Amino acid sequence: MISISHLSKHYGTLAVLKDINAEISKGEVISIIGPSGTGKSTLLRCLNLLEQPTGGAISVDGINLLDKHTDVPKIRQRMGMVFQSFNLYAHLTVIENLTIAPVKLRGKSKKEANDKAMDLLKLVGLAEKAHSLPEELSGGQKQRVAIARCMAMEPEILLFDEPTSALDPTMVSEVLAVIRKLSREGMTMMIVTHEMEFAKNISTRVFYMDEGLIYEEGSPEQIFENPKKEKTKAFIHRLRSMNYHVGSPDFDLYALQAEMQVFCEKHMLSKELTSRVILTAEESLLIQRDFHNLDIGLTYSEKEGSLTLVLESSGDPFNPMEISDEEKQIGLLMLRNMTKNIHYSREADRNKLLLEMQL
Ligand code: ADP
Ligand code: MG
């Protein structure tokens, strides 16, 4: 359906896209992941010609998009794009947002456009908001309207550029649910996203972008569980871990706990395990001696079925598990009960305490 070959995009001397090659078939759902600044947005913008590529070719059903004779607006209508910021027309009602383009650009009758718009609003769960103004909607609702508005143009492919990253965390799932529904209906989609669980569950293929290339591509299992190349491995590894630095005994324990909570939620760990690991972190901090340069790391690997907490501190060699202080004995006992394994080592002048959680 879409064929991209040797696509490049330079901004002055900055080569953002160097050599992008991909074939996308009808009904595929492609997630595009990678560090920021690696050209993910630029790729989507080149695909629907919001940016003029520097070189290479893009063809849709055999029609070369970059040919001077190609009817660009017509091709562009076949690719709907959903942005981070919803870009709804503020002075138009929801249903007017959905009908304006089909009537003006595709010559549909008002009735036809209205019927279609109501079907789409039902699809995204917002039929009762048809006559509301965008300002009366929540962020998640606005984004669902933006998706319906795209669909109103009957595109053959939908391009999403981080559709949930401007949303309040409580509204992410309603938007993802709509995208999931579209995928079940066979919609072809390319989605730039940071929602890795979602990407893993919904995609037929994952593109990891780096160095101006589709640096590595594969099935979600291949990319998330078994990346082959260095940078992909490092990126996936970073996703699995959370790091927190402590610089003094007066550090903000609640901020640390909140970060751990978010991390556990992101990986869909149970409430029981979440509170156990948070308590384990708190107890193991209580038995530390030196807080001026302490690093806390939490790493989760679904594949290996492990959740590991690591505390690394500076100062003289000190194994907190060997404390004889009676007051702290109860804390040590709790730690042993909450974990599967605790291991102390001295590495590069740092005290490293590794606590393996029982999943
Ligand atoms: P990503 O979406 O992966 O975070 P982008 O595609 O937004 O990355 O940007 C890739 C690089 O291109 C960045 O270094 C960005 O600063 C640069 N860039 C993007 N748009 C422009 C532009 N219009 N002019 C100049 N540089 C740009
Ligand atoms: Mg971007």
Short mmCIF file of C-alpha atoms and ligand atoms in Angstrom, two decimals:
data_model
loop_
_atom_site.label_atom_id
_atom_site.label_comp_id
_atom_site.label_asym_id
_atom_site.label_seq_id
_atom_site.Cartn_x
_atom_site.Cartn_y
_atom_site.Cartn_z
CA MET A 1 0.00 0.00 0.00
CA ILE A 2 2.77 2.45 0.98
CA SER A 3 6.30 2.07 -0.19
CA ILE A 4 9.08 4.28 1.14
CA SER A 5 12.49 4.07 -0.45
CA HIS A 6 15.68 5.94 0.37
CA LEU A 7 13.65 8.74 1.92
CA SER A 8 15.76 11.58 3.32
CA LYS A 9 15.03 14.90 4.95
CA HIS A 10 17.64 17.53 5.76
CA TYR A 11 17.15 20.82 7.59
CA GLY A 12 20.12 22.83 6.35
CA THR A 13 23.11 20.75 7.37
CA LEU A 14 21.11 18.62 9.79
CA ALA A 15 20.29 15.24 8.23
CA VAL A 16 17.26 14.17 10.26
CA LEU A 17 16.22 11.31 8.00
CA LYS A 18 19.08 9.70 6.10
CA ASP A 19 17.79 6.59 4.41
CA ILE A 20 14.34 5.35 5.32
CA ASN A 21 13.03 2.24 3.61
CA ALA A 22 9.76 0.49 4.40
CA GLU A 23 6.84 -1.32 2.86
CA ILE A 24 3.52 -1.03 4.64
CA SER A 25 0.59 -3.27 3.78
CA LYS A 26 -3.09 -2.63 4.20
CA GLY A 27 -4.36 -3.36 7.71
CA GLU A 28 -0.96 -3.10 9.36
CA VAL A 29 -0.50 -1.23 12.62
CA ILE A 30 3.04 0.09 12.90
CA SER A 31 4.34 1.62 16.11
CA ILE A 32 7.28 3.95 15.79
CA ILE A 33 9.42 4.25 18.90
CA GLY A 34 12.78 5.78 19.70
CA PRO A 35 14.50 8.57 21.64
CA SER A 36 13.28 12.12 21.06
CA GLY A 37 14.87 14.02 18.20
CA THR A 38 15.35 10.94 16.03
CA GLY A 39 12.95 12.10 13.31
CA LYS A 40 9.78 10.19 14.18
CA SER A 41 7.54 13.23 13.69
CA THR A 42 9.51 14.27 10.63
CA LEU A 43 8.87 10.88 9.04
CA LEU A 44 5.09 11.17 9.53
CA ARG A 45 5.15 14.75 8.26
CA CYS A 46 7.05 13.68 5.15
CA LEU A 47 4.57 10.87 4.53
CA ASN A 48 1.62 13.18 4.25
CA LEU A 49 3.70 15.92 2.67
CA LEU A 50 3.45 18.45 5.47
CA GLU A 51 7.21 18.50 4.86
CA GLN A 52 8.86 18.25 1.49
CA PRO A 53 11.36 15.35 1.62
CA THR A 54 14.90 16.09 0.48
CA GLY A 55 15.27 12.87 -1.48
CA GLY A 56 13.94 9.39 -2.10
CA ALA A 57 10.48 8.20 -3.02
CA ILE A 58 7.15 7.56 -1.36
CA SER A 59 4.43 5.79 -3.26
CA VAL A 60 0.86 5.05 -2.29
CA ASP A 61 -0.86 2.30 -4.27
CA GLY A 62 1.76 2.75 -6.95
CA ILE A 63 1.34 6.55 -7.23
CA ASN A 64 4.55 8.47 -6.59
CA LEU A 65 3.79 11.25 -4.10
CA LEU A 66 6.83 13.26 -5.02
CA ASP A 67 6.02 13.40 -8.73
CA LYS A 68 5.24 16.98 -9.80
CA HIS A 69 2.08 15.78 -11.55
CA THR A 70 0.61 14.04 -8.53
CA ASP A 71 -2.51 15.64 -7.07
CA VAL A 72 -1.06 16.27 -3.61
CA PRO A 73 -4.21 17.47 -1.80
CA LYS A 74 -6.06 14.41 -3.03
CA ILE A 75 -3.36 12.01 -1.85
CA ARG A 76 -3.14 13.85 1.45
CA GLN A 77 -6.85 13.26 2.04
CA ARG A 78 -6.09 9.55 1.99
CA MET A 79 -3.81 9.95 4.99
CA GLY A 80 -5.34 11.36 8.14
CA MET A 81 -3.02 12.76 10.74
CA VAL A 82 -3.77 13.04 14.46
CA PHE A 83 -1.52 15.37 16.40
CA GLN A 84 -0.52 15.69 20.03
CA SER A 85 -2.51 18.92 20.33
CA PHE A 86 -5.94 18.26 19.00
CA ASN A 87 -6.29 21.32 16.72
CA LEU A 88 -10.10 21.37 16.74
CA TYR A 89 -11.88 24.45 15.40
CA ALA A 90 -12.77 26.19 18.66
CA HIS A 91 -15.75 28.13 17.29
CA LEU A 92 -17.42 25.10 15.70
CA THR A 93 -19.43 22.43 17.50
CA VAL A 94 -18.16 18.88 17.61
CA ILE A 95 -20.34 17.76 14.72
CA GLU A 96 -19.45 20.82 12.67
CA ASN A 97 -15.78 19.97 13.21
CA LEU A 98 -16.52 16.61 11.62
CA THR A 99 -18.62 17.76 8.69
CA ILE A 100 -16.85 20.90 7.46
CA ALA A 101 -14.10 19.18 5.46
CA PRO A 102 -16.21 16.40 3.92
CA VAL A 103 -18.71 19.04 2.70
CA LYS A 104 -16.18 21.63 1.52
CA LEU A 105 -13.41 19.40 0.22
CA ARG A 106 -15.17 16.23 -0.82
CA GLY A 107 -18.46 17.72 -2.02
CA LYS A 108 -20.63 15.63 0.28
CA SER A 109 -24.19 16.69 1.00
CA LYS A 110 -24.87 18.09 4.47
CA LYS A 111 -27.14 15.17 5.28
CA GLU A 112 -24.63 12.56 4.16
CA ALA A 113 -21.81 14.25 6.11
CA ASN A 114 -24.01 14.54 9.22
CA ASP A 115 -25.05 10.88 9.15
CA LYS A 116 -21.47 9.78 8.76
CA ALA A 117 -20.33 12.13 11.53
CA MET A 118 -22.93 10.74 13.95
CA ASP A 119 -21.76 7.18 13.19
CA LEU A 120 -18.20 8.21 13.90
CA LEU A 121 -19.11 10.00 17.12
CA LYS A 122 -20.84 6.82 18.23
CA LEU A 123 -17.70 4.88 17.35
CA VAL A 124 -15.57 7.11 19.61
CA GLY A 125 -18.24 7.21 22.34
CA LEU A 126 -19.16 10.89 21.99
CA ALA A 127 -22.52 10.95 20.24
CA GLU A 128 -24.05 12.92 23.11
CA LYS A 129 -21.46 15.65 22.70
CA ALA A 130 -22.31 16.30 19.04
CA HIS A 131 -23.56 19.83 19.75
CA SER A 132 -21.01 20.80 22.38
CA LEU A 133 -18.15 23.16 21.73
CA PRO A 134 -14.58 21.83 22.05
CA GLU A 135 -14.03 23.95 25.19
CA GLU A 136 -16.72 21.92 26.95
CA LEU A 137 -14.77 18.70 26.47
CA SER A 138 -11.94 17.10 28.42
CA GLY A 139 -8.58 16.52 26.74
CA GLY A 140 -9.34 12.85 26.16
CA GLN A 141 -12.71 13.70 24.61
CA LYS A 142 -11.12 16.34 22.35
CA GLN A 143 -8.59 13.83 21.11
CA ARG A 144 -11.36 11.33 20.38
CA VAL A 145 -13.18 14.02 18.40
CA ALA A 146 -9.94 14.73 16.52
CA ILE A 147 -9.69 11.04 15.60
CA ALA A 148 -13.33 10.99 14.45
CA ARG A 149 -12.71 14.14 12.42
CA CYS A 150 -9.84 12.42 10.64
CA MET A 151 -11.99 9.37 9.95
CA ALA A 152 -14.71 11.59 8.47
CA MET A 153 -12.44 12.12 5.47
CA GLU A 154 -12.40 8.33 4.95
CA PRO A 155 -8.63 8.03 4.92
CA GLU A 156 -6.92 4.80 3.98
CA ILE A 157 -4.28 5.24 6.61
CA LEU A 158 -4.16 7.11 9.90
CA LEU A 159 -0.92 8.65 11.15
CA PHE A 160 -0.74 9.39 14.88
CA ASP A 161 1.98 11.58 16.35
CA GLU A 162 2.08 10.89 20.10
CA PRO A 163 -1.71 11.06 20.40
CA THR A 164 -1.72 10.72 24.19
CA SER A 165 1.30 12.68 25.31
CA ALA A 166 -0.54 15.97 25.92
CA LEU A 167 -3.17 14.23 28.01
CA ASP A 168 -3.70 13.91 31.70
CA PRO A 169 -2.75 10.32 32.70
CA THR A 170 -6.36 9.51 33.59
CA MET A 171 -7.42 10.20 29.99
CA VAL A 172 -4.81 8.18 28.15
CA SER A 173 -6.70 4.90 28.21
CA GLU A 174 -9.90 6.22 26.62
CA VAL A 175 -7.92 7.44 23.60
CA LEU A 176 -5.90 4.24 23.36
CA ALA A 177 -9.14 2.25 23.52
CA VAL A 178 -10.46 4.12 20.47
CA ILE A 179 -7.25 3.48 18.54
CA ARG A 180 -7.43 -0.19 19.50
CA LYS A 181 -10.99 -0.34 18.21
CA LEU A 182 -9.93 1.13 14.88
CA SER A 183 -7.17 -1.45 14.59
CA ARG A 184 -9.66 -4.24 15.15
CA GLU A 185 -11.73 -2.83 12.30
CA GLY A 186 -8.72 -3.24 10.02
CA MET A 187 -7.60 0.40 9.80
CA THR A 188 -4.04 0.84 8.58
CA MET A 189 -2.14 2.96 11.08
CA MET A 190 1.28 4.31 11.94
CA ILE A 191 1.61 5.48 15.53
CA VAL A 192 4.47 7.35 17.13
CA THR A 193 4.08 6.57 20.80
CA HIS A 194 5.72 6.35 24.21
CA GLU A 195 3.05 3.98 25.47
CA MET A 196 5.09 0.81 25.22
CA GLU A 197 2.55 -1.64 26.63
CA PHE A 198 0.07 -0.33 24.13
CA ALA A 199 2.58 -0.54 21.28
CA LYS A 200 3.38 -4.08 22.26
CA ASN A 201 -0.23 -5.19 22.31
CA ILE A 202 -1.56 -3.43 19.25
CA SER A 203 1.20 -3.47 16.63
CA THR A 204 1.85 -5.83 13.79
CA ARG A 205 5.35 -4.35 13.52
CA VAL A 206 7.52 -1.96 15.50
CA PHE A 207 10.02 0.47 13.98
CA TYR A 208 12.79 1.67 16.29
CA MET A 209 14.21 4.91 14.89
CA ASP A 210 17.70 6.19 15.52
CA GLU A 211 20.57 7.68 13.50
CA GLY A 212 18.22 8.87 10.75
CA LEU A 213 17.20 5.30 9.97
CA ILE A 214 14.67 2.69 10.86
CA TYR A 215 17.52 1.35 12.94
CA GLU A 216 15.75 -1.90 13.80
CA GLU A 217 12.33 -3.28 12.96
CA GLY A 218 10.47 -6.41 13.89
CA SER A 219 7.47 -7.91 15.59
CA PRO A 220 6.63 -6.45 19.01
CA GLU A 221 8.14 -9.58 20.61
CA GLN A 222 11.38 -9.17 18.69
CA ILE A 223 11.80 -5.50 19.49
CA PHE A 224 10.60 -5.48 23.10
CA GLU A 225 11.82 -8.88 24.26
CA ASN A 226 14.75 -9.60 22.04
CA PRO A 227 16.27 -6.51 20.42
CA LYS A 228 19.35 -7.36 18.38
CA LYS A 229 21.21 -4.08 17.91
CA GLU A 230 23.06 -2.04 20.53
CA LYS A 231 20.99 1.14 20.55
CA THR A 232 17.68 -0.71 20.54
CA LYS A 233 18.86 -2.81 23.47
CA ALA A 234 19.91 0.27 25.41
CA PHE A 235 16.60 2.03 24.70
CA ILE A 236 14.50 -0.97 25.71
CA HIS A 237 16.61 -1.44 28.81
CA ARG A 238 16.08 2.19 29.84
CA LEU A 239 12.34 1.71 29.48
CA ARG A 240 12.50 -1.10 31.95
CA SER A 241 14.26 0.85 34.62
CA MET A 242 13.67 3.82 36.84
CA ASN A 243 16.49 5.70 38.52
CA TYR A 244 16.40 8.12 41.40
CA HIS A 245 19.28 10.05 42.87
CA VAL A 246 19.53 10.99 46.52
CA GLY A 247 21.96 13.76 47.54
CA SER A 248 21.28 14.23 51.26
CA PRO A 249 19.48 12.60 54.19
CA ASP A 250 16.73 15.17 53.71
CA PHE A 251 15.73 13.78 50.32
CA ASP A 252 12.09 13.70 49.27
CA LEU A 253 10.91 10.17 50.07
CA TYR A 254 7.38 10.89 48.79
CA ALA A 255 8.67 11.95 45.38
CA LEU A 256 10.66 8.72 45.17
CA GLN A 257 7.64 6.67 46.14
CA ALA A 258 5.45 8.47 43.60
CA GLU A 259 7.96 7.70 40.83
CA MET A 260 8.07 4.07 41.83
CA GLN A 261 4.28 3.97 41.79
CA VAL A 262 4.14 5.39 38.25
CA PHE A 263 6.81 2.94 37.10
CA CYS A 264 4.89 -0.04 38.53
CA GLU A 265 1.64 1.15 36.97
CA LYS A 266 3.35 1.53 33.60
CA HIS A 267 4.42 -2.09 33.77
CA MET A 268 1.03 -3.21 35.06
CA LEU A 269 2.47 -4.72 38.24
CA SER A 270 -0.06 -5.72 40.89
CA LYS A 271 -1.02 -3.36 43.72
CA GLU A 272 0.38 -5.86 46.23
CA LEU A 273 3.76 -6.02 44.49
CA THR A 274 3.80 -2.24 44.06
CA SER A 275 3.28 -1.56 47.75
CA ARG A 276 5.77 -4.29 48.67
CA VAL A 277 8.51 -2.82 46.50
CA ILE A 278 7.81 0.71 47.78
CA LEU A 279 8.01 -0.54 51.35
CA THR A 280 11.18 -2.48 50.53
CA ALA A 281 12.76 0.71 49.21
CA GLU A 282 11.74 2.63 52.33
CA GLU A 283 13.08 -0.05 54.70
CA SER A 284 16.33 -0.44 52.81
CA LEU A 285 16.85 3.33 52.90
CA LEU A 286 16.39 3.31 56.68
CA ILE A 287 19.44 1.09 57.08
CA GLN A 288 21.70 3.13 54.80
CA ARG A 289 24.49 5.14 56.37
CA ASP A 290 25.63 7.55 53.66
CA PHE A 291 23.09 9.66 51.77
CA HIS A 292 25.25 12.20 50.01
CA ASN A 293 25.53 10.21 46.79
CA LEU A 294 23.03 7.41 46.72
CA ASP A 295 21.40 5.95 43.62
CA ILE A 296 18.24 3.91 43.62
CA GLY A 297 17.39 1.83 40.57
CA LEU A 298 14.33 -0.26 39.89
CA THR A 299 14.41 -2.64 36.92
CA TYR A 300 11.63 -4.83 35.62
CA SER A 301 11.97 -7.60 33.08
CA GLU A 302 8.81 -9.36 32.04
CA LYS A 303 10.81 -11.90 30.09
CA GLU A 304 12.98 -12.90 33.01
CA GLY A 305 10.12 -12.44 35.46
CA SER A 306 12.18 -10.22 37.72
CA LEU A 307 11.82 -6.95 39.57
CA THR A 308 15.05 -5.75 41.14
CA LEU A 309 15.80 -2.85 43.41
CA VAL A 310 19.39 -1.64 43.66
CA LEU A 311 20.81 0.88 46.14
CA GLU A 312 24.29 2.14 45.45
CA SER A 313 25.97 4.41 47.94
CA SER A 314 29.38 5.99 48.49
CA GLY A 315 31.44 5.89 51.69
CA ASP A 316 33.37 3.22 53.54
CA PRO A 317 32.59 -0.43 52.89
CA PHE A 318 29.35 -1.17 54.73
CA ASN A 319 26.98 -4.07 54.42
CA PRO A 320 23.68 -2.92 55.96
CA MET A 321 22.47 -6.50 56.18
CA GLU A 322 25.07 -7.16 58.85
CA ILE A 323 23.95 -4.41 61.19
CA SER A 324 23.88 -5.64 64.78
CA ASP A 325 21.97 -2.63 66.06
CA GLU A 326 18.94 -4.15 67.79
CA GLU A 327 16.56 -1.41 66.80
CA LYS A 328 17.21 -2.18 63.15
CA GLN A 329 16.80 -5.95 63.44
CA ILE A 330 13.09 -5.73 62.86
CA GLY A 331 13.67 -3.74 59.67
CA LEU A 332 16.10 -6.37 58.41
CA LEU A 333 13.60 -9.09 59.16
CA MET A 334 10.91 -7.26 57.21
CA LEU A 335 13.26 -6.83 54.28
CA ARG A 336 14.04 -10.54 54.23
CA ASN A 337 10.33 -11.33 54.31
CA MET A 338 9.43 -8.97 51.50
CA THR A 339 12.13 -10.08 49.07
CA LYS A 340 13.31 -13.26 47.39
CA ASN A 341 16.99 -12.53 47.67
CA ILE A 342 19.27 -9.80 49.04
CA HIS A 343 22.83 -9.47 47.92
CA TYR A 344 25.53 -7.04 49.05
CA SER A 345 28.66 -6.30 47.07
CA ARG A 346 31.39 -3.68 46.98
CA GLU A 347 31.95 -2.41 43.45
CA ALA A 348 34.11 0.51 42.30
CA ASP A 349 34.22 2.08 45.78
CA ARG A 350 30.45 1.86 46.06
CA ASN A 351 28.27 -0.19 48.35
CA LYS A 352 25.74 -2.04 46.26
CA LEU A 353 22.69 -3.63 47.81
CA LEU A 354 20.62 -5.66 45.36
CA LEU A 355 17.14 -6.75 46.39
CA GLU A 356 15.30 -9.20 44.20
CA MET A 357 11.54 -9.11 44.62
CA GLN A 358 9.30 -12.16 44.68
CA LEU A 359 6.79 -11.59 41.85
P1 ADP B 1 11.11 13.22 17.12
O1 ADP B 1 9.70 13.32 16.68
O2 ADP B 1 11.70 11.84 16.93
O3 ADP B 1 11.32 13.69 18.54
P2 ADP B 1 11.54 15.30 15.17
O4 ADP B 1 11.16 14.66 13.89
O5 ADP B 1 10.55 16.20 15.79
O6 ADP B 1 11.99 14.17 16.20
O7 ADP B 1 12.88 16.13 15.01
C1 ADP B 1 14.08 15.55 14.57
C2 ADP B 1 15.14 16.62 14.48
O8 ADP B 1 14.81 17.55 13.46
C3 ADP B 1 15.30 17.43 15.75
O9 ADP B 1 16.67 17.64 15.98
C4 ADP B 1 14.59 18.73 15.44
O10 ADP B 1 15.20 19.80 16.15
C5 ADP B 1 14.81 18.87 13.96
N1 ADP B 1 13.73 19.61 13.28
C6 ADP B 1 12.43 19.24 13.24
N2 ADP B 1 11.69 20.13 12.54
C7 ADP B 1 12.55 21.09 12.13
C8 ADP B 1 12.42 22.31 11.36
N3 ADP B 1 11.22 22.67 10.86
N4 ADP B 1 13.52 23.04 11.17
C9 ADP B 1 14.72 22.66 11.64
N5 ADP B 1 14.92 21.54 12.37
C10 ADP B 1 13.86 20.76 12.62
MG MG B 2 8.01 14.02 17.70
#
